[in-house]
Short mmCIF file of C-alpha atoms in Angstrom, two decimals:
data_model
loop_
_atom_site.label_atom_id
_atom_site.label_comp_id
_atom_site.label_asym_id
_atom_site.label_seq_id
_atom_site.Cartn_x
_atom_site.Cartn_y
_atom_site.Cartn_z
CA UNK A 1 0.00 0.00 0.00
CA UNK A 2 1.58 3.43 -0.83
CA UNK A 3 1.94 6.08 1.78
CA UNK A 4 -0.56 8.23 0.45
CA UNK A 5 -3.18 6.12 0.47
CA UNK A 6 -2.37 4.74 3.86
CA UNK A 7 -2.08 8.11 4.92
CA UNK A 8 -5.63 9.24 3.38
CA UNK A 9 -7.34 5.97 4.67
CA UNK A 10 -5.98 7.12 8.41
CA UNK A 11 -7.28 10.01 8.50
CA UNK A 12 -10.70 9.28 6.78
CA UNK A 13 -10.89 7.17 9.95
CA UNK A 14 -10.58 9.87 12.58
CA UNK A 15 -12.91 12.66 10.72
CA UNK A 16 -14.92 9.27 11.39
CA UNK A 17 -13.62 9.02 15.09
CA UNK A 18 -12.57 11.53 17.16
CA UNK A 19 -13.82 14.52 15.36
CA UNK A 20 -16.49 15.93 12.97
CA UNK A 21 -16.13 17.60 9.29
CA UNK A 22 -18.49 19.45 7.31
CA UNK A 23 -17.55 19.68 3.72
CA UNK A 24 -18.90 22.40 1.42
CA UNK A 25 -17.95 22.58 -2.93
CA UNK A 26 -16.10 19.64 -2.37
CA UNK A 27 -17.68 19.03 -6.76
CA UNK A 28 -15.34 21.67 -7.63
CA UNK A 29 -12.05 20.07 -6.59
CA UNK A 30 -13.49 16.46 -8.14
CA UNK A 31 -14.51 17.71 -11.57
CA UNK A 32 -10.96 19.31 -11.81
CA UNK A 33 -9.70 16.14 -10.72
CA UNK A 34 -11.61 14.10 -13.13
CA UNK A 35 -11.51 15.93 -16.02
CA UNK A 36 -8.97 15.25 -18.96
CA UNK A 37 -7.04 18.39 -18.10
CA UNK A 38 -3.38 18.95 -19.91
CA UNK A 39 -2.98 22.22 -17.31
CA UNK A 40 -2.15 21.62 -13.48
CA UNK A 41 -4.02 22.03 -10.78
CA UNK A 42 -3.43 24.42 -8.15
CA UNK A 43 -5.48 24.40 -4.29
CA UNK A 44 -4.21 27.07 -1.33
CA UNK A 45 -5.66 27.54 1.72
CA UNK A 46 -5.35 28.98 4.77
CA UNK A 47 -2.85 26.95 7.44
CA UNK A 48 -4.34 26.98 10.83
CA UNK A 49 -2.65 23.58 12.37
CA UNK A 50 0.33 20.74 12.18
CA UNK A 51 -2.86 18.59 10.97
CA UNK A 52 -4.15 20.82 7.90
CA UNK A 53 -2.03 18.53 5.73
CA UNK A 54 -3.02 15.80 5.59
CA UNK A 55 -6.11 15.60 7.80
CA UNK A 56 -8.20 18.01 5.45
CA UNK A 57 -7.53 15.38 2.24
CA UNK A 58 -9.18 12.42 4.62
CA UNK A 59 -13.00 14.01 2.76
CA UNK A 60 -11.68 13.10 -0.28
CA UNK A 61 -13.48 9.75 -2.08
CA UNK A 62 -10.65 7.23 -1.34
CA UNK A 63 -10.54 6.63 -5.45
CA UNK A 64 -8.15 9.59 -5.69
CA UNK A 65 -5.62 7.82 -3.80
CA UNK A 66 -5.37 5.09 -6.13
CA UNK A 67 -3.71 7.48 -9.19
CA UNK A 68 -0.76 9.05 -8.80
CA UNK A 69 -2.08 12.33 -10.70
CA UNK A 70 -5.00 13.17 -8.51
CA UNK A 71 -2.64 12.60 -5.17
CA UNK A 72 -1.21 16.65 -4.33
CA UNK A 73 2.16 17.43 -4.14
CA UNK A 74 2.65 20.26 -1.31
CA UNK A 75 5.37 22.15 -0.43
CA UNK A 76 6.77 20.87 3.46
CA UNK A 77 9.72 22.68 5.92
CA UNK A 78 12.78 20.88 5.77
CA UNK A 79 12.95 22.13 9.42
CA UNK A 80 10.12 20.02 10.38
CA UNK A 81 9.64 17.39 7.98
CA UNK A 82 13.43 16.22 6.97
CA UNK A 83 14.91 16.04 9.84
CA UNK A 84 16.24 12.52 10.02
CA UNK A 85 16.34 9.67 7.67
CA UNK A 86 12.96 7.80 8.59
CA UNK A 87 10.98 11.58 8.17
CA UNK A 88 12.62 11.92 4.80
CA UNK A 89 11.45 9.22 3.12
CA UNK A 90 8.30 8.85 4.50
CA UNK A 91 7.62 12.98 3.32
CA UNK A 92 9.47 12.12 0.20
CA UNK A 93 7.11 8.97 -0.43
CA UNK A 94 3.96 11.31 0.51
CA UNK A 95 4.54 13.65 -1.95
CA UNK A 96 5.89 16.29 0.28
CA UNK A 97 8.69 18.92 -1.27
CA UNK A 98 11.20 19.40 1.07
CA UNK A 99 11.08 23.18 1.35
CA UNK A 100 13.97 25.86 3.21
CA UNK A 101 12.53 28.25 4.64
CA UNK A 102 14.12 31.44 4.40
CA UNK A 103 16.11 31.27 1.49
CA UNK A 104 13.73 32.36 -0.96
CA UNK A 105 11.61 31.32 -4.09
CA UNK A 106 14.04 30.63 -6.39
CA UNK A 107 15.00 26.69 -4.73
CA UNK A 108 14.73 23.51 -6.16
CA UNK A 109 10.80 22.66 -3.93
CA UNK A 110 9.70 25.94 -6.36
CA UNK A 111 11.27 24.25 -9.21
CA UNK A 112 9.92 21.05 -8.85
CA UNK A 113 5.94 22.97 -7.97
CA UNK A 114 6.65 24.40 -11.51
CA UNK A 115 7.34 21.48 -13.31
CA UNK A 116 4.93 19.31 -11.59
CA UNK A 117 1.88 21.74 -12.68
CA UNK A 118 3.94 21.69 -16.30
CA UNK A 119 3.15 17.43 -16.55
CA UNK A 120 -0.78 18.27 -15.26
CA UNK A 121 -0.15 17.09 -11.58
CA UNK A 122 -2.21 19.02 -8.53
CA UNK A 123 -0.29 21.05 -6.29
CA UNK A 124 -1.84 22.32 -2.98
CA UNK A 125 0.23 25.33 -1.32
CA UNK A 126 -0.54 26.57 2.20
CA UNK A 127 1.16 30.10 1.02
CA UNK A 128 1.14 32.08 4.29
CA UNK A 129 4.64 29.78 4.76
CA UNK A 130 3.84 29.01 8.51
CA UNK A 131 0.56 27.95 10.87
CA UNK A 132 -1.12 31.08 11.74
CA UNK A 133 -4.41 30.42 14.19
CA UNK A 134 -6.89 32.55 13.74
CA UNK A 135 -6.79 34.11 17.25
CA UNK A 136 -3.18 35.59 16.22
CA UNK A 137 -4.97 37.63 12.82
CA UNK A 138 -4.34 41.07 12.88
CA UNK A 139 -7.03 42.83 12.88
CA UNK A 140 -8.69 46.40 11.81
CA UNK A 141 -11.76 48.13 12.87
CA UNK A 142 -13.06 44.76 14.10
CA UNK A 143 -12.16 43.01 10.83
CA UNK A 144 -9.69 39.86 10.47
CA UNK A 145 -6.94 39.75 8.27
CA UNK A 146 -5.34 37.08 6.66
CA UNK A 147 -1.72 37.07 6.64
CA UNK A 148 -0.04 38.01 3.72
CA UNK A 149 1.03 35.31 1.28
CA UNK A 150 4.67 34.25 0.75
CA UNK A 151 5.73 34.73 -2.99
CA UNK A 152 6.51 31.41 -4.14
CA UNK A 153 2.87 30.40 -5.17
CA UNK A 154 3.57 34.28 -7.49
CA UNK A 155 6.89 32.53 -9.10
CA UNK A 156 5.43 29.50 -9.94
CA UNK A 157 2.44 30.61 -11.73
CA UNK A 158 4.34 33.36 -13.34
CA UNK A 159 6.60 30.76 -15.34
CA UNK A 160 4.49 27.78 -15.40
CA UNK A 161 3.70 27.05 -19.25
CA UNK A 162 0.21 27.69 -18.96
CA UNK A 163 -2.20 28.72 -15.67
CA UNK A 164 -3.32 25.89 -13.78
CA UNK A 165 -6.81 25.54 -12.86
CA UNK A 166 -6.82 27.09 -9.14
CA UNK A 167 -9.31 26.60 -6.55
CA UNK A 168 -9.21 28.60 -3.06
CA UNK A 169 -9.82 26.55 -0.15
CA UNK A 170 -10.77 27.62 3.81
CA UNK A 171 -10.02 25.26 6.14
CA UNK A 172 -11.78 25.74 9.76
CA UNK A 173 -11.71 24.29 13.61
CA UNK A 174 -8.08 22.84 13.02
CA UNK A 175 -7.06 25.10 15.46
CA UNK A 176 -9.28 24.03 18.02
CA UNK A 177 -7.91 20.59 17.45
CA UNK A 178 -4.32 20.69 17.28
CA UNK A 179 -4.17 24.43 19.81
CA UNK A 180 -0.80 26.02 19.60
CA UNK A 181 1.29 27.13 22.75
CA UNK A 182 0.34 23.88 24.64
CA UNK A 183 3.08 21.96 26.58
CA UNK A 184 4.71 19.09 25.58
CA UNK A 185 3.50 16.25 25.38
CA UNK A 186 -0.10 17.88 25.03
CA UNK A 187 1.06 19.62 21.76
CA UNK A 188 1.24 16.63 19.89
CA UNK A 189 -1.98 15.13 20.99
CA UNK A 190 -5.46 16.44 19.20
CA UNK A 191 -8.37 17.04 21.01
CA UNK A 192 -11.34 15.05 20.60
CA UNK A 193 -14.69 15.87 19.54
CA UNK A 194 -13.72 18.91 17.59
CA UNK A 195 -15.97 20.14 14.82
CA UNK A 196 -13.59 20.68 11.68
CA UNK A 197 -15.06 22.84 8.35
CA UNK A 198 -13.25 22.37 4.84
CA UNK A 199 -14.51 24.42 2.38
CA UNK A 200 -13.73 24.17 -1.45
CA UNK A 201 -14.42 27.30 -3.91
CA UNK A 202 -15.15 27.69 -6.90
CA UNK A 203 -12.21 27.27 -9.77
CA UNK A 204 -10.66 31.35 -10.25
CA UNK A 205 -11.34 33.12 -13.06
CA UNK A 206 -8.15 33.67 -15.14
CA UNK A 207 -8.24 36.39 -16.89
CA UNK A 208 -7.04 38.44 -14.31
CA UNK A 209 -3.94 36.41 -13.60
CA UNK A 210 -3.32 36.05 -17.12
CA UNK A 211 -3.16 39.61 -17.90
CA UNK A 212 -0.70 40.12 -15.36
CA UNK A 213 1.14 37.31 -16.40
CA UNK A 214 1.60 38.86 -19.94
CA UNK A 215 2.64 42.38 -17.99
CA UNK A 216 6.01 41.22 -18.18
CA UNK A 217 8.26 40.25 -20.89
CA UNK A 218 11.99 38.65 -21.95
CA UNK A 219 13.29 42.54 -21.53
CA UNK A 220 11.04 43.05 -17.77
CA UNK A 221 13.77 44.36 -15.17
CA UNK A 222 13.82 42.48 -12.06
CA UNK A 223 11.75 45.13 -10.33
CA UNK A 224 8.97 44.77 -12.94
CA UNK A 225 9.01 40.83 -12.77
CA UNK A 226 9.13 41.47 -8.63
CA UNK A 227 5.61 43.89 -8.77
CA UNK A 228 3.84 41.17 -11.10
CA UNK A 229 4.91 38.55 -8.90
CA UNK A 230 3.28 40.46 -5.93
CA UNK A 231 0.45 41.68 -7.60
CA UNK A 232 -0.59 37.88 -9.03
CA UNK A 233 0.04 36.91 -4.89
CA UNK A 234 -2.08 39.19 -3.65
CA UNK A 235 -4.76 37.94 -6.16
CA UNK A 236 -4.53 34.50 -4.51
CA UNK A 237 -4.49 35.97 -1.52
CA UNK A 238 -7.84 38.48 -1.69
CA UNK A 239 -9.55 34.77 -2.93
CA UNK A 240 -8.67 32.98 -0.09
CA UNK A 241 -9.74 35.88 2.31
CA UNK A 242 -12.56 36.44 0.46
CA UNK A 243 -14.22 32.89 0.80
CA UNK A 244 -12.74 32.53 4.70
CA UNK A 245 -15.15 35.54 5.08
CA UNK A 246 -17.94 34.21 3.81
CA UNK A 247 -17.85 30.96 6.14
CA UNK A 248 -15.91 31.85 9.07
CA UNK A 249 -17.36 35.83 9.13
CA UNK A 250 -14.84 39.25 9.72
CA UNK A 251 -13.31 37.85 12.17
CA UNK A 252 -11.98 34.69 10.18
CA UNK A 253 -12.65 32.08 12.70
CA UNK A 254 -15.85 30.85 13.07
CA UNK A 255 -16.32 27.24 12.04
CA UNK A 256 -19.63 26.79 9.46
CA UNK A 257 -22.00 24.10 10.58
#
C-alpha cells in the first residue's frame, strides 16, 4: 500500500472518530480532478494547524488515492519534515517537497511545484509559509486579516507554461484541534470531539492572472518581474480571504456548521 493512500485511509478514519467535518464545494475540486485536463491544478488555503495537511484530504473519495495524478504534491519545511532519515522518506514517499525556509523562491521545492503543474499534476500550497491560528490575525476596525502570502505560489504561476486551474480553499476548527502554545506532550496530541469545516471554492477566473502574467516580458527588469509577482500573490491571496469571510465571518474564525 503506498503512503498516500495509507495516509488518506488514516485520517478518513478519525474525521470518522474523534472529530467531525463538514464539507462544502467539495464538486469543484473532483470535476478538476476528473476531467482530462493537460494544465495543473493548483489548491491554497489557509494553514491553521500541524494537521491541515493531511487531515483536510481524509474528505476526499478514497478513489483519488489510487492514481498518482490526482494525489497533491505540497510544499513541506525541511525544518520540520526532513529532519532525520525515517521523516525523509516517508515525506518524500507522501509527496511532500522538502522546502527551506528562508532562502527564498528561487529553490529547487519551487522548481519542482513548476514542473509538476507543467506534466498536469495538482499542487496544494498553504502560502502564508507558517501555521497562523486565527486568534493571532491582525485585525482592523473589528475586521480579520489574513496574513499576507509568501511569494513562491507568485513565481510559480508566473513561469508555469500555462495557468493551472486554481481553486481557493478555507479550512476551519483545526485550530481548536491541534491548539498552539500547549506543553509538551499535550502539543502533539489532538483534542477530541472537535468540529472541523473544509470548504472548497469555486475554480478562479483567469483572466485576471493572465493579464498580469503577460505584464512582463523577456526585456522586464527584475523590479517589474518582482511587482507582477506580488500583484498575481495578492490575487490568490484576496480569494482565499474572500471565501474565509464568507464561512468563518470578519473575524476569520468561526467554524460553518
Amino acid at each position: 500500500m503506498s503512503i498516500p493512500l495509507l495516509v488518506h485511509l488514516t485520517c478518513k478514519a478519525a474525521l470518522n472518530t474523534i472529530c467531525s467535518v463538514s464539507v462544502h464545494g467539495l464538486p469543484h475540486l473532483e470535476a478538476a480532478l476528473s476531467a482530462a485536463r493537460t494544465n495543473g491544478l493548483v489548491t491554497l488555503a489557509n494553514h491553521i494547524s500541524t494537521l491541515d495537511d493531511p487531515l483536510t484530504w481524509g474528505v476526499l473519495p478514497t478513489k483519488y488515492f489510487l492514481n498518482p495524478r490526482t494525489i497533491r504534491w505540497t510544499l513541506g519545511a525541511a525544518d520540520v519534515m526532513y529532519t532525520n532519515p525515517v521523516f525523509s522518506a516517508f515525506f518524500r514517499r507522501g509527496q511532500v517537497l522538502e522546502t527551506v525556509r528562508g532562502i527564498g523562491i528561487y529553490q529547487p521545492s519551487v522548481d519542482t511545484a513548476i514542473d509538476k503543474l507543467n506534466n498536469g499534476n495538482w499542487v496544494h500550497f498553504f502560502s502564508e509559509g507558517k501555521i497562523n491560528q486565527p486568534n493571532t490575525y491582525p485585525q482592523h476596525d473589528g475586521i480579520a486579516h489574513l496574513p499576507r502570502f509568501k511569494w513562491g505560489i507568485g513565481r510559480v504561476l508566473m513561469e508555469a507554461s500555462t495557468l493551472p486551474v486554481i481553486i481557493p480553499m478555507w479550512i476551519a476548527g483545526f485550530d481548536s484541534l491541534m491548539p498552539e502554545g500547549r506543553s509538551f506532550p499535550y502539543k502533539y496530541l489532538p483534542r477530541p470531539g472537535t468540529h472541523l469545516s473544509v470548504t472548497f471554492g469555486a475554480p478562479l477566473d483567469l483572466r485576471e492572472l493572465e493579464a498580469l502574467r503577460m505584464t512582463t516580458t523577456a526585456h522586464s527588469t527584475d523590479e517589474e518581474i518582482a511587482q507582477t509577482r506580488i500583484q498575481i500573490t495578492s490575487t490568490l491571496h484576496r480569494a482565499v480571504e474572500a471565501l474565509g469571510r464568507s464561512m468563518s465571518g470578519d473575524l476569520l474564525a468561526r467554524t460553518p456548521e
